[in-house]
Amino acid sequence: MNPFPIILSAPSGGGKTTIARELLRRRTDLGYSVSCTTRNPRVGEVEGRDYYFLSVAEFERRRDAGDFAESAEVHGNMYGTLRSEVERVLGSGKHVVMDIDVQGALQFTRVFPQSVTIFVLPPSAEVLLDRLRQRRTESKEQLAKRLQSALQELQAVELYEYVVTNDDLTKAVHRVSAIVDAEVVSRERVDGLRHQVSLLVRRLEEEIRN
Ligand code: 5GP
């Protein structure tokens, strides 16, 4: 099997982080790529598990050294995906779940064109607004920035291969999981398909001849 990256994007408050976490809990064939960010850790966040928290200078140094497969400014902070993280997970034979924004997703698919892209939609504007407001960690300005980028991110839905509406967490996780299962058996991803089919053909032709 050829493991591949699974990109989940959504407007802030779309619930993709929860979906990603739940998927990782349920499936042993998935791993997570821990991103780098220059934002401050929130209460309960752990270095190396939720993010690698870097200073702006360190982030820029790593970006200039070409360590990132993609990087973007989101809500006034820098975020980036380490090539080494993606390769570590793929190298272990697992698909790698990516929780990245729209700008980053576009850059990333150029570096890893075998990625599957999934856009997570909130079920309604009210739900999206409620989820955004419930984040008490945000200041007023941060919330305004998130609203603005949610607006922009929604416009990018057409660039994604799949869309999952997050009306119910369990259902949304099932849908994403079904996408992963379908992609594993999609024709372009099946290893040695030509060879497998040519063996079948040869055997059938032999049978016809005799
Ligand atoms: P948060 O600060 O709430 O954890 O994440 C804010 C936004 O940054 C989310 O939309 C999330 O998907 C995005 N994000 C997290 N990690 C990365 C990354 O490595 N690259 C990019 N481009 N965006 C990221």
PDB file of C-alpha atoms and ligand atoms in Angstrom:
ATOM      1  CA  MET A   1       0.000   0.000   0.000  1.00  0.00           C
ATOM      2  CA  ASN A   2       1.141   3.539  -0.747  1.00  0.00           C
ATOM      3  CA  PRO A   3       0.324   5.790   2.194  1.00  0.00           C
ATOM      4  CA  PHE A   4      -0.783   9.320   1.303  1.00  0.00           C
ATOM      5  CA  PRO A   5      -1.473  12.672   2.987  1.00  0.00           C
ATOM      6  CA  ILE A   6      -5.080  13.531   3.898  1.00  0.00           C
ATOM      7  CA  ILE A   7      -5.629  17.271   4.020  1.00  0.00           C
ATOM      8  CA  LEU A   8      -8.498  18.557   6.138  1.00  0.00           C
ATOM      9  CA  SER A   9      -9.289  22.242   5.724  1.00  0.00           C
ATOM     10  CA  ALA A  10     -12.210  24.260   7.032  1.00  0.00           C
ATOM     11  CA  PRO A  11     -13.023  27.756   8.106  1.00  0.00           C
ATOM     12  CA  SER A  12     -11.929  28.318  11.711  1.00  0.00           C
ATOM     13  CA  GLY A  13     -14.646  26.774  13.889  1.00  0.00           C
ATOM     14  CA  GLY A  14     -15.506  24.211  11.225  1.00  0.00           C
ATOM     15  CA  GLY A  15     -14.570  21.418  13.603  1.00  0.00           C
ATOM     16  CA  LYS A  16     -11.791  19.813  11.560  1.00  0.00           C
ATOM     17  CA  THR A  17      -9.365  19.523  14.471  1.00  0.00           C
ATOM     18  CA  THR A  18     -11.924  17.472  16.416  1.00  0.00           C
ATOM     19  CA  ILE A  19     -12.538  15.294  13.351  1.00  0.00           C
ATOM     20  CA  ALA A  20      -8.797  14.773  12.900  1.00  0.00           C
ATOM     21  CA  ARG A  21      -8.370  13.811  16.552  1.00  0.00           C
ATOM     22  CA  GLU A  22     -11.276  11.382  16.466  1.00  0.00           C
ATOM     23  CA  LEU A  23     -10.029   9.766  13.239  1.00  0.00           C
ATOM     24  CA  LEU A  24      -6.601   9.243  14.762  1.00  0.00           C
ATOM     25  CA  ARG A  25      -8.169   7.667  17.833  1.00  0.00           C
ATOM     26  CA  ARG A  26     -10.204   5.226  15.752  1.00  0.00           C
ATOM     27  CA  ARG A  27      -7.796   4.194  13.019  1.00  0.00           C
ATOM     28  CA  THR A  28      -4.379   2.706  13.503  1.00  0.00           C
ATOM     29  CA  ASP A  29      -3.386   3.270   9.863  1.00  0.00           C
ATOM     30  CA  LEU A  30      -3.234   7.047  10.338  1.00  0.00           C
ATOM     31  CA  GLY A  31      -0.601   9.340  11.834  1.00  0.00           C
ATOM     32  CA  TYR A  32      -0.544  13.069  12.473  1.00  0.00           C
ATOM     33  CA  SER A  33       1.839  15.697  11.197  1.00  0.00           C
ATOM     34  CA  VAL A  34       2.616  18.105  14.037  1.00  0.00           C
ATOM     35  CA  SER A  35       2.858  21.631  12.597  1.00  0.00           C
ATOM     36  CA  CYS A  36       5.053  24.528  13.619  1.00  0.00           C
ATOM     37  CA  THR A  37       3.519  27.826  14.675  1.00  0.00           C
ATOM     38  CA  THR A  38       4.626  31.185  16.018  1.00  0.00           C
ATOM     39  CA  ARG A  39       1.430  31.642  18.058  1.00  0.00           C
ATOM     40  CA  ASN A  40       1.485  31.183  21.820  1.00  0.00           C
ATOM     41  CA  PRO A  41       0.354  27.838  23.232  1.00  0.00           C
ATOM     42  CA  ARG A  42      -3.230  27.771  24.529  1.00  0.00           C
ATOM     43  CA  VAL A  43      -4.029  26.318  27.931  1.00  0.00           C
ATOM     44  CA  GLY A  44      -3.635  22.545  27.751  1.00  0.00           C
ATOM     45  CA  GLU A  45      -1.613  22.514  24.537  1.00  0.00           C
ATOM     46  CA  VAL A  46       1.556  20.465  24.614  1.00  0.00           C
ATOM     47  CA  GLU A  47       4.792  21.178  22.734  1.00  0.00           C
ATOM     48  CA  GLY A  48       5.449  18.449  20.163  1.00  0.00           C
ATOM     49  CA  ARG A  49       1.930  17.036  20.438  1.00  0.00           C
ATOM     50  CA  ASP A  50      -0.304  19.938  19.371  1.00  0.00           C
ATOM     51  CA  TYR A  51       2.378  22.064  17.720  1.00  0.00           C
ATOM     52  CA  TYR A  52       6.046  22.879  17.761  1.00  0.00           C
ATOM     53  CA  PHE A  53       5.904  26.414  19.151  1.00  0.00           C
ATOM     54  CA  LEU A  54       8.668  28.476  17.526  1.00  0.00           C
ATOM     55  CA  SER A  55       9.824  32.069  17.791  1.00  0.00           C
ATOM     56  CA  VAL A  56       9.391  34.138  14.624  1.00  0.00           C
ATOM     57  CA  ALA A  57      13.177  34.104  14.083  1.00  0.00           C
ATOM     58  CA  GLU A  58      13.379  30.316  14.404  1.00  0.00           C
ATOM     59  CA  PHE A  59      10.366  29.888  12.124  1.00  0.00           C
ATOM     60  CA  GLU A  60      11.953  32.098   9.470  1.00  0.00           C
ATOM     61  CA  ARG A  61      15.263  30.299   9.782  1.00  0.00           C
ATOM     62  CA  ARG A  62      13.616  26.924   9.190  1.00  0.00           C
ATOM     63  CA  ARG A  63      11.512  28.291   6.348  1.00  0.00           C
ATOM     64  CA  ASP A  64      14.607  29.748   4.647  1.00  0.00           C
ATOM     65  CA  ALA A  65      16.425  26.440   5.124  1.00  0.00           C
ATOM     66  CA  GLY A  66      13.610  24.760   3.139  1.00  0.00           C
ATOM     67  CA  ASP A  67      12.377  22.667   6.080  1.00  0.00           C
ATOM     68  CA  PHE A  68       8.699  23.326   5.335  1.00  0.00           C
ATOM     69  CA  ALA A  69       6.570  21.619   2.686  1.00  0.00           C
ATOM     70  CA  GLU A  70       4.282  24.645   3.014  1.00  0.00           C
ATOM     71  CA  SER A  71       3.906  27.639   5.252  1.00  0.00           C
ATOM     72  CA  ALA A  72       1.367  30.406   5.566  1.00  0.00           C
ATOM     73  CA  GLU A  73       0.295  33.308   7.728  1.00  0.00           C
ATOM     74  CA  VAL A  74      -3.031  32.494   9.365  1.00  0.00           C
ATOM     75  CA  HIS A  75      -4.840  34.990  11.628  1.00  0.00           C
ATOM     76  CA  GLY A  76      -1.627  36.982  12.037  1.00  0.00           C
ATOM     77  CA  ASN A  77       0.618  34.042  13.021  1.00  0.00           C
ATOM     78  CA  MET A  78       2.895  31.814  10.958  1.00  0.00           C
ATOM     79  CA  TYR A  79       2.141  28.115  10.501  1.00  0.00           C
ATOM     80  CA  GLY A  80       4.149  25.526   8.621  1.00  0.00           C
ATOM     81  CA  THR A  81       4.316  21.814   7.885  1.00  0.00           C
ATOM     82  CA  LEU A  82       7.709  20.170   8.302  1.00  0.00           C
ATOM     83  CA  ARG A  83       8.690  17.913   5.397  1.00  0.00           C
ATOM     84  CA  SER A  84      10.379  15.684   7.972  1.00  0.00           C
ATOM     85  CA  GLU A  85       7.082  15.188   9.875  1.00  0.00           C
ATOM     86  CA  VAL A  86       5.194  14.159   6.737  1.00  0.00           C
ATOM     87  CA  GLU A  87       7.968  11.831   5.626  1.00  0.00           C
ATOM     88  CA  ARG A  88       8.280  10.321   9.108  1.00  0.00           C
ATOM     89  CA  VAL A  89       4.599   9.316   9.125  1.00  0.00           C
ATOM     90  CA  LEU A  90       4.497   8.140   5.488  1.00  0.00           C
ATOM     91  CA  GLY A  91       7.738   6.225   6.105  1.00  0.00           C
ATOM     92  CA  SER A  92       6.064   4.337   8.957  1.00  0.00           C
ATOM     93  CA  GLY A  93       3.483   3.091   6.429  1.00  0.00           C
ATOM     94  CA  LYS A  94       0.647   5.292   7.709  1.00  0.00           C
ATOM     95  CA  HIS A  95      -1.447   7.894   5.933  1.00  0.00           C
ATOM     96  CA  VAL A  96      -0.747  11.321   7.363  1.00  0.00           C
ATOM     97  CA  VAL A  97      -3.582  13.563   8.538  1.00  0.00           C
ATOM     98  CA  MET A  98      -2.960  17.263   7.902  1.00  0.00           C
ATOM     99  CA  ASP A  99      -4.970  20.008   9.597  1.00  0.00           C
ATOM    100  CA  ILE A 100      -3.925  22.983   7.462  1.00  0.00           C
ATOM    101  CA  ASP A 101      -5.447  26.147   6.075  1.00  0.00           C
ATOM    102  CA  VAL A 102      -6.451  26.725   2.470  1.00  0.00           C
ATOM    103  CA  GLN A 103      -3.318  28.629   1.354  1.00  0.00           C
ATOM    104  CA  GLY A 104      -1.109  25.932   2.852  1.00  0.00           C
ATOM    105  CA  ALA A 105      -3.162  23.128   1.328  1.00  0.00           C
ATOM    106  CA  LEU A 106      -2.592  24.490  -2.177  1.00  0.00           C
ATOM    107  CA  GLN A 107       1.176  24.728  -1.679  1.00  0.00           C
ATOM    108  CA  PHE A 108       1.280  21.320  -0.050  1.00  0.00           C
ATOM    109  CA  THR A 109      -0.473  19.508  -2.911  1.00  0.00           C
ATOM    110  CA  ARG A 110       2.229  20.764  -5.274  1.00  0.00           C
ATOM    111  CA  VAL A 111       4.898  19.095  -3.124  1.00  0.00           C
ATOM    112  CA  PHE A 112       2.811  15.977  -2.358  1.00  0.00           C
ATOM    113  CA  PRO A 113       0.464  15.623  -5.361  1.00  0.00           C
ATOM    114  CA  GLN A 114      -0.782  12.254  -4.101  1.00  0.00           C
ATOM    115  CA  SER A 115      -2.659  14.074  -1.287  1.00  0.00           C
ATOM    116  CA  VAL A 116      -6.408  13.718  -0.784  1.00  0.00           C
ATOM    117  CA  THR A 117      -8.101  17.064  -0.139  1.00  0.00           C
ATOM    118  CA  ILE A 118     -11.192  17.298   2.060  1.00  0.00           C
ATOM    119  CA  PHE A 119     -13.060  20.471   2.953  1.00  0.00           C
ATOM    120  CA  VAL A 120     -15.094  20.389   6.163  1.00  0.00           C
ATOM    121  CA  LEU A 121     -18.183  22.599   6.089  1.00  0.00           C
ATOM    122  CA  PRO A 122     -20.079  23.754   9.160  1.00  0.00           C
ATOM    123  CA  PRO A 123     -23.786  22.836   8.938  1.00  0.00           C
ATOM    124  CA  SER A 124     -24.907  26.485   9.161  1.00  0.00           C
ATOM    125  CA  ALA A 125     -23.635  30.018   9.651  1.00  0.00           C
ATOM    126  CA  GLU A 126     -25.121  30.076  13.167  1.00  0.00           C
ATOM    127  CA  VAL A 127     -23.218  26.968  14.186  1.00  0.00           C
ATOM    128  CA  LEU A 128     -20.015  28.423  12.763  1.00  0.00           C
ATOM    129  CA  LEU A 129     -20.535  31.716  14.639  1.00  0.00           C
ATOM    130  CA  ASP A 130     -21.349  29.887  17.879  1.00  0.00           C
ATOM    131  CA  ARG A 131     -18.221  27.755  17.621  1.00  0.00           C
ATOM    132  CA  LEU A 132     -16.106  30.812  16.977  1.00  0.00           C
ATOM    133  CA  ARG A 133     -17.597  32.700  19.928  1.00  0.00           C
ATOM    134  CA  GLN A 134     -17.162  29.756  22.272  1.00  0.00           C
ATOM    135  CA  ARG A 135     -13.400  29.997  21.890  1.00  0.00           C
ATOM    136  CA  ARG A 136     -12.849  32.040  24.997  1.00  0.00           C
ATOM    137  CA  THR A 137      -9.126  31.968  24.400  1.00  0.00           C
ATOM    138  CA  GLU A 138      -9.591  34.578  21.661  1.00  0.00           C
ATOM    139  CA  SER A 139      -9.435  38.334  22.102  1.00  0.00           C
ATOM    140  CA  LYS A 140     -11.942  40.519  20.213  1.00  0.00           C
ATOM    141  CA  GLU A 141      -9.380  41.351  17.526  1.00  0.00           C
ATOM    142  CA  GLN A 142      -8.421  37.699  17.138  1.00  0.00           C
ATOM    143  CA  LEU A 143     -12.062  36.756  16.750  1.00  0.00           C
ATOM    144  CA  ALA A 144     -12.545  39.441  14.087  1.00  0.00           C
ATOM    145  CA  LYS A 145      -9.513  38.098  12.203  1.00  0.00           C
ATOM    146  CA  ARG A 146     -10.879  34.570  12.360  1.00  0.00           C
ATOM    147  CA  LEU A 147     -14.243  35.700  11.006  1.00  0.00           C
ATOM    148  CA  GLN A 148     -12.523  37.458   8.136  1.00  0.00           C
ATOM    149  CA  SER A 149     -10.432  34.434   7.233  1.00  0.00           C
ATOM    150  CA  ALA A 150     -13.431  32.103   7.618  1.00  0.00           C
ATOM    151  CA  LEU A 151     -15.093  34.186   4.926  1.00  0.00           C
ATOM    152  CA  GLN A 152     -12.107  33.836   2.614  1.00  0.00           C
ATOM    153  CA  GLU A 153     -11.617  30.143   3.334  1.00  0.00           C
ATOM    154  CA  LEU A 154     -15.223  29.355   2.419  1.00  0.00           C
ATOM    155  CA  GLN A 155     -14.556  30.604  -1.117  1.00  0.00           C
ATOM    156  CA  ALA A 156     -11.888  27.924  -1.599  1.00  0.00           C
ATOM    157  CA  VAL A 157     -14.261  24.984  -1.268  1.00  0.00           C
ATOM    158  CA  GLU A 158     -14.207  24.370  -5.029  1.00  0.00           C
ATOM    159  CA  LEU A 159     -10.515  23.551  -4.987  1.00  0.00           C
ATOM    160  CA  TYR A 160     -11.083  20.458  -2.841  1.00  0.00           C
ATOM    161  CA  GLU A 161     -11.877  16.948  -4.051  1.00  0.00           C
ATOM    162  CA  TYR A 162     -14.277  16.090  -1.212  1.00  0.00           C
ATOM    163  CA  VAL A 163     -16.666  18.043   1.014  1.00  0.00           C
ATOM    164  CA  VAL A 164     -17.904  16.783   4.367  1.00  0.00           C
ATOM    165  CA  THR A 165     -20.544  18.657   6.346  1.00  0.00           C
ATOM    166  CA  ASN A 166     -19.864  18.525  10.055  1.00  0.00           C
ATOM    167  CA  ASP A 167     -23.468  18.359  11.271  1.00  0.00           C
ATOM    168  CA  ASP A 168     -22.719  15.482  13.620  1.00  0.00           C
ATOM    169  CA  LEU A 169     -19.205  14.524  14.722  1.00  0.00           C
ATOM    170  CA  THR A 170     -19.676  10.744  14.482  1.00  0.00           C
ATOM    171  CA  LYS A 171     -21.191  10.985  11.002  1.00  0.00           C
ATOM    172  CA  ALA A 172     -18.502  13.381   9.797  1.00  0.00           C
ATOM    173  CA  VAL A 173     -15.750  11.062  11.078  1.00  0.00           C
ATOM    174  CA  HIS A 174     -17.412   8.124   9.292  1.00  0.00           C
ATOM    175  CA  ARG A 175     -17.562  10.079   6.051  1.00  0.00           C
ATOM    176  CA  VAL A 176     -13.906  11.070   6.187  1.00  0.00           C
ATOM    177  CA  SER A 177     -12.995   7.511   7.068  1.00  0.00           C
ATOM    178  CA  ALA A 178     -15.006   6.232   4.081  1.00  0.00           C
ATOM    179  CA  ILE A 179     -13.123   8.647   1.810  1.00  0.00           C
ATOM    180  CA  VAL A 180      -9.803   7.252   3.057  1.00  0.00           C
ATOM    181  CA  ASP A 181     -10.993   3.671   2.448  1.00  0.00           C
ATOM    182  CA  ALA A 182     -12.177   4.522  -1.066  1.00  0.00           C
ATOM    183  CA  GLU A 183      -8.925   6.304  -1.913  1.00  0.00           C
ATOM    184  CA  VAL A 184      -6.863   3.296  -0.832  1.00  0.00           C
ATOM    185  CA  VAL A 185      -8.533   1.228  -3.567  1.00  0.00           C
ATOM    186  CA  SER A 186      -8.724   3.959  -6.188  1.00  0.00           C
ATOM    187  CA  ARG A 187      -7.176   2.675  -9.415  1.00  0.00           C
ATOM    188  CA  GLU A 188      -4.219   5.072  -9.520  1.00  0.00           C
ATOM    189  CA  ARG A 189      -3.158   4.072  -6.005  1.00  0.00           C
ATOM    190  CA  VAL A 190      -3.299   0.305  -6.382  1.00  0.00           C
ATOM    191  CA  ASP A 191       0.250  -1.047  -6.440  1.00  0.00           C
ATOM    192  CA  GLY A 192       1.306  -3.276  -9.335  1.00  0.00           C
ATOM    193  CA  LEU A 193      -2.138  -3.163 -10.937  1.00  0.00           C
ATOM    194  CA  ARG A 194      -0.852  -3.704 -14.495  1.00  0.00           C
ATOM    195  CA  HIS A 195       1.198  -6.663 -13.391  1.00  0.00           C
ATOM    196  CA  GLN A 196      -1.699  -8.166 -11.424  1.00  0.00           C
ATOM    197  CA  VAL A 197      -4.060  -7.831 -14.383  1.00  0.00           C
ATOM    198  CA  SER A 198      -1.514  -9.101 -16.922  1.00  0.00           C
ATOM    199  CA  LEU A 199      -1.039 -12.277 -14.853  1.00  0.00           C
ATOM    200  CA  LEU A 200      -4.814 -12.836 -14.900  1.00  0.00           C
ATOM    201  CA  VAL A 201      -4.991 -12.163 -18.641  1.00  0.00           C
ATOM    202  CA  ARG A 202      -2.128 -14.536 -19.377  1.00  0.00           C
ATOM    203  CA  ARG A 203      -3.752 -17.328 -17.386  1.00  0.00           C
ATOM    204  CA  LEU A 204      -7.130 -16.818 -19.083  1.00  0.00           C
ATOM    205  CA  GLU A 205      -5.534 -16.758 -22.558  1.00  0.00           C
ATOM    206  CA  GLU A 206      -3.734 -19.977 -21.751  1.00  0.00           C
ATOM    207  CA  GLU A 207      -7.030 -21.553 -20.743  1.00  0.00           C
ATOM    208  CA  ILE A 208      -8.704 -20.364 -23.959  1.00  0.00           C
ATOM    209  CA  ARG A 209      -5.887 -21.765 -26.092  1.00  0.00           C
ATOM    210  CA  ASN A 210      -6.013 -25.233 -24.506  1.00  0.00           C
TER     211      ASN A 210
HETATM  212  P1  5GP B   1      -5.129  27.164  15.481  1.00  0.00           P
HETATM  213  O1  5GP B   1      -4.246  28.322  15.809  1.00  0.00           O
HETATM  214  O2  5GP B   1      -6.552  27.422  15.862  1.00  0.00           O
HETATM  215  O3  5GP B   1      -4.602  25.871  16.012  1.00  0.00           O
HETATM  216  O4  5GP B   1      -5.110  26.991  13.900  1.00  0.00           O
HETATM  217  C1  5GP B   1      -5.454  28.074  13.104  1.00  0.00           C
HETATM  218  C2  5GP B   1      -5.467  27.675  11.651  1.00  0.00           C
HETATM  219  O5  5GP B   1      -4.151  27.343  11.216  1.00  0.00           O
HETATM  220  C3  5GP B   1      -6.344  26.471  11.330  1.00  0.00           C
HETATM  221  O6  5GP B   1      -7.110  26.791  10.176  1.00  0.00           O
HETATM  222  C4  5GP B   1      -5.357  25.393  11.018  1.00  0.00           C
HETATM  223  O7  5GP B   1      -5.862  24.485  10.064  1.00  0.00           O
HETATM  224  C5  5GP B   1      -4.207  26.185  10.426  1.00  0.00           C
HETATM  225  N1  5GP B   1      -2.963  25.432  10.512  1.00  0.00           N
HETATM  226  C6  5GP B   1      -2.516  24.636  11.508  1.00  0.00           C
HETATM  227  N2  5GP B   1      -1.335  24.107  11.196  1.00  0.00           N
HETATM  228  C7  5GP B   1      -1.012  24.576   9.975  1.00  0.00           C
HETATM  229  C8  5GP B   1       0.095  24.369   9.097  1.00  0.00           C
HETATM  230  O8  5GP B   1       1.038  23.648   9.368  1.00  0.00           O
HETATM  231  N3  5GP B   1       0.069  25.034   7.918  1.00  0.00           N
HETATM  232  C9  5GP B   1      -0.953  25.843   7.544  1.00  0.00           C
HETATM  233  N4  5GP B   1      -0.884  26.433   6.359  1.00  0.00           N
HETATM  234  N5  5GP B   1      -2.006  26.054   8.348  1.00  0.00           N
HETATM  235  C10 5GP B   1      -2.051  25.427   9.539  1.00  0.00           C
END
